[in-house]
Amino acid sequence: QRDGWLRRDEVLALDPPIEDVLRRWGRRLPEEVSVLHRYAELARAELAQVEVPERAPIVIHGDFARWNLHFSGGRLSGVLDWELSHVDQRIADFALSWRGHYDEVIVGYEDVTPLDPLERALIRPYYWLWVLEGARRVLLDSSQSKPGLQWHVATVLRSTRETRP
């Protein structure tokens, strides 16, 4: 953890682990928990297939999406809303901006700085980890008998297809 923010590769090591939190809610939210548990396993499996190199983390925006971009005359003139900025691996910004289906974001990033094969392999699992950490927080903070996880489930399901090169 750096400056209170989690790097994406640290999400699976949180206490309590996402699997434990999901297990506690399994009876009340069986469908949602089943999907999210499967994506926690997929993220672990995909991360285990690649050796994440020790790269110096950088400051990332944390919500680099079209609603936070200002254009003037068809050119990017400003980036707004820096409240989620933090130190992380640069691939975390790609993954968060991709949001499970905005392939044009990846194409746009690669027009400026191409992704290496390792970074491309990390887009989906890093994105899943971001969604899973959000679900984990909802469940840990919830006093409701059935907290809403519909967005989290729909988001991971939408992200299963491959990103275009």
mmCIF file of C-alpha atoms in Angstrom:
data_model
loop_
_atom_site.group_PDB
_atom_site.id
_atom_site.type_symbol
_atom_site.label_atom_id
_atom_site.label_comp_id
_atom_site.label_asym_id
_atom_site.label_seq_id
_atom_site.Cartn_x
_atom_site.Cartn_y
_atom_site.Cartn_z
ATOM 1 C CA GLN A 1 0.000 0.000 0.000
ATOM 2 C CA ARG A 2 1.331 3.417 -0.942
ATOM 3 C CA ASP A 3 -0.080 6.655 0.427
ATOM 4 C CA GLY A 4 -3.284 4.887 1.455
ATOM 5 C CA TRP A 5 -3.953 3.519 -2.048
ATOM 6 C CA LEU A 6 -3.741 -0.088 -3.092
ATOM 7 C CA ARG A 7 -1.767 -1.172 -6.075
ATOM 8 C CA ARG A 8 -3.861 -3.521 -8.202
ATOM 9 C CA ASP A 9 -1.528 -6.450 -7.561
ATOM 10 C CA GLU A 10 -2.060 -6.012 -3.813
ATOM 11 C CA VAL A 11 -5.850 -6.379 -3.874
ATOM 12 C CA LEU A 12 -5.805 -10.168 -3.587
ATOM 13 C CA ALA A 13 -3.648 -9.915 -0.468
ATOM 14 C CA LEU A 14 -6.083 -7.769 1.529
ATOM 15 C CA ASP A 15 -7.328 -8.819 4.930
ATOM 16 C CA PRO A 16 -9.947 -10.175 4.916
ATOM 17 C CA PRO A 17 -9.398 -11.687 1.466
ATOM 18 C CA ILE A 18 -12.079 -11.157 -1.174
ATOM 19 C CA GLU A 19 -12.869 -14.881 -1.117
ATOM 20 C CA ASP A 20 -13.616 -14.770 2.626
ATOM 21 C CA VAL A 21 -15.860 -11.737 2.228
ATOM 22 C CA LEU A 22 -17.724 -13.377 -0.660
ATOM 23 C CA ARG A 23 -18.108 -16.630 1.290
ATOM 24 C CA ARG A 24 -19.829 -14.732 4.127
ATOM 25 C CA TRP A 25 -22.422 -13.368 1.697
ATOM 26 C CA GLY A 26 -22.918 -16.565 -0.319
ATOM 27 C CA ARG A 27 -26.297 -17.495 1.161
ATOM 28 C CA ARG A 28 -27.828 -14.061 0.811
ATOM 29 C CA LEU A 29 -26.393 -13.268 -2.639
ATOM 30 C CA PRO A 30 -25.715 -16.641 -4.263
ATOM 31 C CA GLU A 31 -25.749 -15.535 -7.906
ATOM 32 C CA GLU A 32 -23.691 -12.384 -7.416
ATOM 33 C CA VAL A 33 -21.185 -14.110 -5.147
ATOM 34 C CA SER A 34 -20.782 -16.985 -7.598
ATOM 35 C CA VAL A 35 -19.888 -14.619 -10.444
ATOM 36 C CA LEU A 36 -17.534 -12.468 -8.373
ATOM 37 C CA HIS A 37 -15.828 -15.509 -6.857
ATOM 38 C CA ARG A 38 -15.226 -16.891 -10.358
ATOM 39 C CA TYR A 39 -13.589 -13.599 -11.399
ATOM 40 C CA ALA A 40 -11.388 -13.561 -8.295
ATOM 41 C CA GLU A 41 -10.188 -17.023 -9.348
ATOM 42 C CA LEU A 42 -9.702 -15.869 -12.958
ATOM 43 C CA ALA A 43 -7.700 -12.839 -11.820
ATOM 44 C CA ARG A 44 -5.471 -15.032 -9.646
ATOM 45 C CA ALA A 45 -4.971 -17.504 -12.496
ATOM 46 C CA GLU A 46 -4.139 -14.821 -15.069
ATOM 47 C CA LEU A 47 -1.742 -13.052 -12.696
ATOM 48 C CA ALA A 48 -0.046 -16.373 -11.914
ATOM 49 C CA GLN A 49 0.678 -16.879 -15.622
ATOM 50 C CA VAL A 50 2.778 -13.741 -15.899
ATOM 51 C CA GLU A 51 5.697 -12.514 -13.888
ATOM 52 C CA VAL A 52 4.972 -8.923 -13.042
ATOM 53 C CA PRO A 53 8.306 -7.132 -13.214
ATOM 54 C CA GLU A 54 9.430 -4.696 -10.585
ATOM 55 C CA ARG A 55 8.738 -1.446 -12.358
ATOM 56 C CA ALA A 56 8.824 1.890 -10.677
ATOM 57 C CA PRO A 57 5.255 2.959 -10.001
ATOM 58 C CA ILE A 58 4.069 6.281 -11.365
ATOM 59 C CA VAL A 59 1.283 8.693 -10.496
ATOM 60 C CA ILE A 60 -1.840 7.607 -12.361
ATOM 61 C CA HIS A 61 -5.107 9.488 -12.748
ATOM 62 C CA GLY A 62 -7.294 6.652 -11.438
ATOM 63 C CA ASP A 63 -10.388 7.695 -13.413
ATOM 64 C CA PHE A 64 -9.048 8.580 -16.845
ATOM 65 C CA ALA A 65 -12.310 8.447 -18.749
ATOM 66 C CA ARG A 66 -13.994 10.640 -21.359
ATOM 67 C CA TRP A 67 -16.097 12.434 -18.746
ATOM 68 C CA ASN A 68 -12.850 13.676 -17.151
ATOM 69 C CA LEU A 69 -11.332 14.942 -20.392
ATOM 70 C CA HIS A 70 -11.823 18.444 -21.767
ATOM 71 C CA PHE A 71 -11.349 19.103 -25.470
ATOM 72 C CA SER A 72 -10.996 22.374 -27.305
ATOM 73 C CA GLY A 73 -10.933 22.475 -31.084
ATOM 74 C CA GLY A 74 -10.845 18.689 -31.216
ATOM 75 C CA ARG A 75 -7.680 18.505 -29.113
ATOM 76 C CA LEU A 76 -7.239 17.440 -25.509
ATOM 77 C CA SER A 77 -6.869 20.626 -23.477
ATOM 78 C CA GLY A 78 -7.334 19.414 -19.919
ATOM 79 C CA VAL A 79 -7.742 16.463 -17.600
ATOM 80 C CA LEU A 80 -10.223 16.949 -14.758
ATOM 81 C CA ASP A 81 -11.033 15.212 -11.464
ATOM 82 C CA TRP A 82 -7.748 14.116 -9.960
ATOM 83 C CA GLU A 83 -9.220 12.970 -6.628
ATOM 84 C CA LEU A 84 -8.564 9.279 -7.419
ATOM 85 C CA SER A 85 -4.968 9.820 -8.528
ATOM 86 C CA HIS A 86 -2.447 7.612 -6.783
ATOM 87 C CA VAL A 87 0.839 5.804 -7.209
ATOM 88 C CA ASP A 88 0.469 2.532 -9.107
ATOM 89 C CA GLN A 89 1.742 0.696 -12.149
ATOM 90 C CA ARG A 90 0.908 2.484 -15.403
ATOM 91 C CA ILE A 91 -1.104 -0.529 -16.571
ATOM 92 C CA ALA A 92 -3.594 0.165 -13.773
ATOM 93 C CA ASP A 93 -4.578 3.419 -15.509
ATOM 94 C CA PHE A 94 -5.043 1.555 -18.801
ATOM 95 C CA ALA A 95 -7.166 -1.080 -17.095
ATOM 96 C CA LEU A 96 -9.334 1.426 -15.250
ATOM 97 C CA SER A 97 -9.821 3.537 -18.379
ATOM 98 C CA TRP A 98 -10.697 0.483 -20.439
ATOM 99 C CA ARG A 99 -13.612 -0.218 -18.057
ATOM 100 C CA GLY A 100 -14.147 -3.665 -19.463
ATOM 101 C CA HIS A 101 -15.141 -2.663 -22.974
ATOM 102 C CA TYR A 102 -13.752 0.661 -24.219
ATOM 103 C CA ASP A 103 -11.196 -0.826 -26.604
ATOM 104 C CA GLU A 104 -10.710 2.573 -28.254
ATOM 105 C CA VAL A 105 -9.057 3.727 -25.006
ATOM 106 C CA ILE A 106 -6.369 1.075 -25.429
ATOM 107 C CA VAL A 107 -5.931 1.989 -29.105
ATOM 108 C CA GLY A 108 -5.597 5.658 -28.120
ATOM 109 C CA TYR A 109 -3.009 4.909 -25.444
ATOM 110 C CA GLU A 110 -1.028 2.795 -27.895
ATOM 111 C CA ASP A 111 -0.967 5.657 -30.406
ATOM 112 C CA VAL A 112 1.136 7.526 -27.841
ATOM 113 C CA THR A 113 2.937 4.733 -25.963
ATOM 114 C CA PRO A 114 2.603 1.125 -27.120
ATOM 115 C CA LEU A 115 1.797 -1.512 -24.529
ATOM 116 C CA ASP A 116 4.230 -4.359 -24.175
ATOM 117 C CA PRO A 117 2.821 -7.929 -24.191
ATOM 118 C CA LEU A 118 2.975 -8.139 -20.392
ATOM 119 C CA GLU A 119 0.955 -4.956 -19.971
ATOM 120 C CA ARG A 120 -1.611 -6.188 -22.466
ATOM 121 C CA ALA A 121 -1.902 -9.463 -20.486
ATOM 122 C CA LEU A 122 -2.529 -7.502 -17.273
ATOM 123 C CA ILE A 123 -5.386 -5.281 -18.505
ATOM 124 C CA ARG A 124 -8.225 -7.674 -17.721
ATOM 125 C CA PRO A 125 -6.994 -9.043 -14.375
ATOM 126 C CA TYR A 126 -6.123 -5.547 -13.135
ATOM 127 C CA TYR A 127 -9.581 -4.359 -14.135
ATOM 128 C CA TRP A 128 -11.212 -7.319 -12.404
ATOM 129 C CA LEU A 129 -9.204 -6.575 -9.262
ATOM 130 C CA TRP A 130 -10.463 -2.986 -9.283
ATOM 131 C CA VAL A 131 -14.090 -4.174 -9.589
ATOM 132 C CA LEU A 132 -13.581 -6.887 -6.966
ATOM 133 C CA GLU A 133 -12.095 -4.412 -4.500
ATOM 134 C CA GLY A 134 -15.161 -2.223 -5.020
ATOM 135 C CA ALA A 135 -17.444 -5.197 -4.334
ATOM 136 C CA ARG A 136 -15.381 -6.130 -1.278
ATOM 137 C CA ARG A 137 -15.786 -2.612 0.132
ATOM 138 C CA VAL A 138 -19.548 -2.630 -0.517
ATOM 139 C CA LEU A 139 -19.897 -5.933 1.327
ATOM 140 C CA LEU A 140 -17.654 -4.962 4.241
ATOM 141 C CA ASP A 141 -19.404 -1.616 4.694
ATOM 142 C CA SER A 142 -22.938 -2.883 4.208
ATOM 143 C CA SER A 143 -25.500 -3.064 6.923
ATOM 144 C CA GLN A 144 -28.142 -4.139 4.406
ATOM 145 C CA SER A 145 -29.303 -7.714 4.171
ATOM 146 C CA LYS A 146 -28.817 -7.632 0.380
ATOM 147 C CA PRO A 147 -26.382 -4.930 -0.725
ATOM 148 C CA GLY A 148 -26.374 -4.035 -4.403
ATOM 149 C CA LEU A 149 -23.688 -5.757 -6.444
ATOM 150 C CA GLN A 150 -25.457 -5.598 -9.797
ATOM 151 C CA TRP A 151 -23.005 -3.078 -11.249
ATOM 152 C CA HIS A 152 -19.992 -5.155 -10.171
ATOM 153 C CA VAL A 153 -21.419 -8.348 -11.659
ATOM 154 C CA ALA A 154 -22.437 -6.710 -14.944
ATOM 155 C CA THR A 155 -19.045 -5.036 -15.222
ATOM 156 C CA VAL A 156 -16.951 -8.182 -14.863
ATOM 157 C CA LEU A 157 -19.223 -10.134 -17.186
ATOM 158 C CA ARG A 158 -18.865 -7.432 -19.854
ATOM 159 C CA SER A 159 -15.059 -7.590 -19.653
ATOM 160 C CA THR A 160 -14.506 -11.218 -20.603
ATOM 161 C CA ARG A 161 -13.824 -10.735 -24.280
ATOM 162 C CA GLU A 162 -10.323 -10.046 -25.548
ATOM 163 C CA THR A 163 -9.196 -6.484 -26.124
ATOM 164 C CA ARG A 164 -8.372 -5.607 -29.703
ATOM 165 C CA PRO A 165 -4.743 -4.855 -30.560
#
